[in-house]
Structures are given as structure tokens and as C-alpha cells.
GROMACS .gro file of C-alpha atoms in nm:
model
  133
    1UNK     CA    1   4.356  -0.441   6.224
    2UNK     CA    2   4.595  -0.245   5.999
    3UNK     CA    3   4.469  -0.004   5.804
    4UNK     CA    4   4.482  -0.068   5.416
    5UNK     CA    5   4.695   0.140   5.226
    6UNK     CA    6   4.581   0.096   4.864
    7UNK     CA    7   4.276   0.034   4.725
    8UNK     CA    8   4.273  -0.149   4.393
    9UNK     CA    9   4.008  -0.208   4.132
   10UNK     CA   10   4.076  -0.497   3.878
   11UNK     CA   11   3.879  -0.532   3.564
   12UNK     CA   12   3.898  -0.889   3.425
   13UNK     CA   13   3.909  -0.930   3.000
   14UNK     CA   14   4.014  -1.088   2.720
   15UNK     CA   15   4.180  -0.754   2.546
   16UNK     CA   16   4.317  -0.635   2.873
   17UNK     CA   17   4.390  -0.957   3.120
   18UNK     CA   18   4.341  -0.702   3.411
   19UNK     CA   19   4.310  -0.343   3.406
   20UNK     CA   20   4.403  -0.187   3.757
   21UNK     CA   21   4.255   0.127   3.903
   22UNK     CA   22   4.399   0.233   4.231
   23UNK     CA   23   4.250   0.513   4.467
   24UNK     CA   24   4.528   0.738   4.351
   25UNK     CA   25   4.361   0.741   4.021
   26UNK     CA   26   4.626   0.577   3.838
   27UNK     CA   27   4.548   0.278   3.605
   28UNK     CA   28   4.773  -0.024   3.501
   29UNK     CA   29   4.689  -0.213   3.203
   30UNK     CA   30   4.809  -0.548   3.126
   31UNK     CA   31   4.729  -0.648   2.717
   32UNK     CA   32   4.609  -0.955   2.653
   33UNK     CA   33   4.718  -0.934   2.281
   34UNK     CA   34   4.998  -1.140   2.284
   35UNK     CA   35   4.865  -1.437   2.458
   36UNK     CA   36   4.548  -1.448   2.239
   37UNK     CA   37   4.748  -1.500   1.945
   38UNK     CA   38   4.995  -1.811   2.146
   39UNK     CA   39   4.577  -1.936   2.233
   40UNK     CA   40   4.517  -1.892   1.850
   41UNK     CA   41   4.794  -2.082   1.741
   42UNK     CA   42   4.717  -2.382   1.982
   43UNK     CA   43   4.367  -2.363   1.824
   44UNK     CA   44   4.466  -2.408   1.477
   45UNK     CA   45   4.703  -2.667   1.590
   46UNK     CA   46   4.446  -2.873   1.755
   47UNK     CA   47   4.242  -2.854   1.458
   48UNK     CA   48   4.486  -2.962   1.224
   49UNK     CA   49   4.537  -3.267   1.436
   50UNK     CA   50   4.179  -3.325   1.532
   51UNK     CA   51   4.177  -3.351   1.143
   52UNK     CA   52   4.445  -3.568   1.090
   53UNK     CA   53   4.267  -3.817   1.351
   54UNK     CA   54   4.593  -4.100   1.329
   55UNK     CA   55   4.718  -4.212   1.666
   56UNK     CA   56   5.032  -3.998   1.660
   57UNK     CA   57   4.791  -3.700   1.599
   58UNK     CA   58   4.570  -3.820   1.937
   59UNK     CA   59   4.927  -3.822   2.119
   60UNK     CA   60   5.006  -3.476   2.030
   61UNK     CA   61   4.690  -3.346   2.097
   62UNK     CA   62   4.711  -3.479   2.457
   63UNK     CA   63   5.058  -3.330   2.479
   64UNK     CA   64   4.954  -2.961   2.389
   65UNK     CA   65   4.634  -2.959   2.580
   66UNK     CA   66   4.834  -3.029   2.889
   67UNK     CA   67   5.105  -2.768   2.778
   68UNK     CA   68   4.841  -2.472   2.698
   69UNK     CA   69   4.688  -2.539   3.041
   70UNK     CA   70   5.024  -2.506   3.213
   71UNK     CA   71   5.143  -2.181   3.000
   72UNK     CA   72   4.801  -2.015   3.114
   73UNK     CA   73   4.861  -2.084   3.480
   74UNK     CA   74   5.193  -1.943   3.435
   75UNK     CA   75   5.044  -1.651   3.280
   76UNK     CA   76   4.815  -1.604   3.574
   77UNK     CA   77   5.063  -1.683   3.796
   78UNK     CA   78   5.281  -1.384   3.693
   79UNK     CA   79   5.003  -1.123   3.644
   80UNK     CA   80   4.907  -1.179   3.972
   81UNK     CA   81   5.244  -1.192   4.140
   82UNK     CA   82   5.354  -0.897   3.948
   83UNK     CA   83   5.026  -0.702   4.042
   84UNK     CA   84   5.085  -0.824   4.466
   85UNK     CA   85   5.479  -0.699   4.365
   86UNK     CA   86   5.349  -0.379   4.249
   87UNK     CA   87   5.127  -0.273   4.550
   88UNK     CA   88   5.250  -0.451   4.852
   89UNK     CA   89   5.112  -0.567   5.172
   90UNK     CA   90   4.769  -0.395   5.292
   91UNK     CA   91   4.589  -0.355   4.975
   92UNK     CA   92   4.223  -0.426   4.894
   93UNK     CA   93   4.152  -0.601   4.590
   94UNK     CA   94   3.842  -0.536   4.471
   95UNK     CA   95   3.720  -0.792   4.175
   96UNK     CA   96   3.432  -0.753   3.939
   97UNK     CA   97   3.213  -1.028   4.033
   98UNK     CA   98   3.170  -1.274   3.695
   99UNK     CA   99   2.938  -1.530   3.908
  100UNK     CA  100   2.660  -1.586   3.628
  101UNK     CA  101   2.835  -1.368   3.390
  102UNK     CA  102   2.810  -1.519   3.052
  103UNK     CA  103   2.961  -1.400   2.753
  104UNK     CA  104   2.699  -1.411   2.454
  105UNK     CA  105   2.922  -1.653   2.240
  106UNK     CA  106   2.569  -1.689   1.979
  107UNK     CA  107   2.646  -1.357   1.891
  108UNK     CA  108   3.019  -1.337   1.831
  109UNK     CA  109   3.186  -1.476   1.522
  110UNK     CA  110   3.259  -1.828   1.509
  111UNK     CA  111   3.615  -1.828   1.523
  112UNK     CA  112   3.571  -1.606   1.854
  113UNK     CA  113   3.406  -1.866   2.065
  114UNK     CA  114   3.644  -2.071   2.205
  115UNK     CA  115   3.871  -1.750   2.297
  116UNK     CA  116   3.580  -1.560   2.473
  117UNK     CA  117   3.440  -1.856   2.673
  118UNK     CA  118   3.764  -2.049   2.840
  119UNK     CA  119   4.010  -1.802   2.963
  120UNK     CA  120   4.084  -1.917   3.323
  121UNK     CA  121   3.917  -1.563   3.530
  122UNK     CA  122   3.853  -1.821   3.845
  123UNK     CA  123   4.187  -1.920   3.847
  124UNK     CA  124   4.341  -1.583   3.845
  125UNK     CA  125   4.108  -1.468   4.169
  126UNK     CA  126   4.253  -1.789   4.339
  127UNK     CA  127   4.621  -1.722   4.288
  128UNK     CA  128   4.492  -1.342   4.380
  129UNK     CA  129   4.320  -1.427   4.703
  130UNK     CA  130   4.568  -1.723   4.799
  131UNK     CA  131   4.881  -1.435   4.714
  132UNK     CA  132   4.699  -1.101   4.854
  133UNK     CA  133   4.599  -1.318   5.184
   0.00000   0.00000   0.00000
């Protein structure tokens, strides 16, 4: 077997999508700042339609549900590709493990919720694993 070259720590979040730590001791930080407020806007779009509750409103909602779920894969999609880019063949990827891992959404604010429980994390160690392999 080759021998692995890096050695790279990711931290999974919500402020920071992943924050990198490589064996070099260098860190790479990738802010999450500008797709939480794209997620916020879809939010407050859904509840202006859920609202609204005419058939037209239904339609839409369908529409943009589909569409936010696409966007995030993208997002995903590039982080990881840029991250596989960035350190090349024969690199260890070493993931916090989130099995279990619940964030206590009773004790952030309301508006918080939806943001803190549904980013996709699994979906982001699949395009990892399925690019890094």
C-alpha cells in the first residue's frame, strides 16, 4: 500500500461547513455564513406560502423544496471537490463521528431550529468517501 501523504482532520458545522486541520498544522476554514442566510430566505419563503395555503402557493412550495435540496448538494458537492482538489491523492480523511449526535434544538431559539437540525452532514461524508476513494 502507498503510504499517505496528508493527514486531514475535518470538523463538520453550521458556522464553519468544514474546518480542515492537516498534520502540517495548517487549518482551512470554509464559512457557512453565506449559505445560512440563502437557507433563511427559503425559510421565510416557505412560510409565507405555507400561509397563503391557495393551490398556486402548494405549487411553489413543491418547486423550492426541490430547488433548496439541489443547491445544498451542489454546495456539498463543491466543498468536497474543492477540499479532494486541495490535497490530492493519498490523504486520510479523518471525520468527527456525528452517529447519535444530536443537536439540543429545546434549547436554541425558535427561529434556530430548522437551521441546526437539517443541514445535509451525511451527505457531505458520502460525496467525501465516494471522491477521496
Amino acid at each position: 500500500a502507498e503510504q499517505a501523504v496528508h493527514v486531514v482532520g475535518i470538523d463538520r458545522g453550521l458556522r464553519f461547513l468544514a474546518a480542515c486541520y492537516d498534520e502540517k498544522g495548517k487549518s482551512i476554514l470554509f464559512s457557512g455564513q453565506k449559505i445560512l442566510r440563502k437557507r433563511r430566505k427559503y425559510k421565510k419563503l416557505r412560510a409565507e406560502l405555507q400561509a397563503k395555503g391557495t393551490k398556486s402557493a402548494k405549487r411553489r412550495l413543491k418547486k423550492i423544496g426541490q430547488r433548496e435540496n439541489r443547491w445544498m448538494s451542489d454546495v456539498n458537492h463543491r466543498l468536497t471537490k474543492t477540499l479532494i482538489d486541495h490535497y490530492g491523492s493519498n490523504t486520510i480523511y479523518a471525520l468527527e463521528d456525528l452517529t447519535d449526535v444530536r443537536f439540543a434544538t429545546e434549547k436554541s431559539p425558535k427561529d434556530q431550529r430548522y437551521e441546526i437540525a437539517s443541514w445535509a452532514f451525511y451527505q457531505f461524508e458520502q460525496f467525501l468517501t465516494y471522491k477521496a476513494n
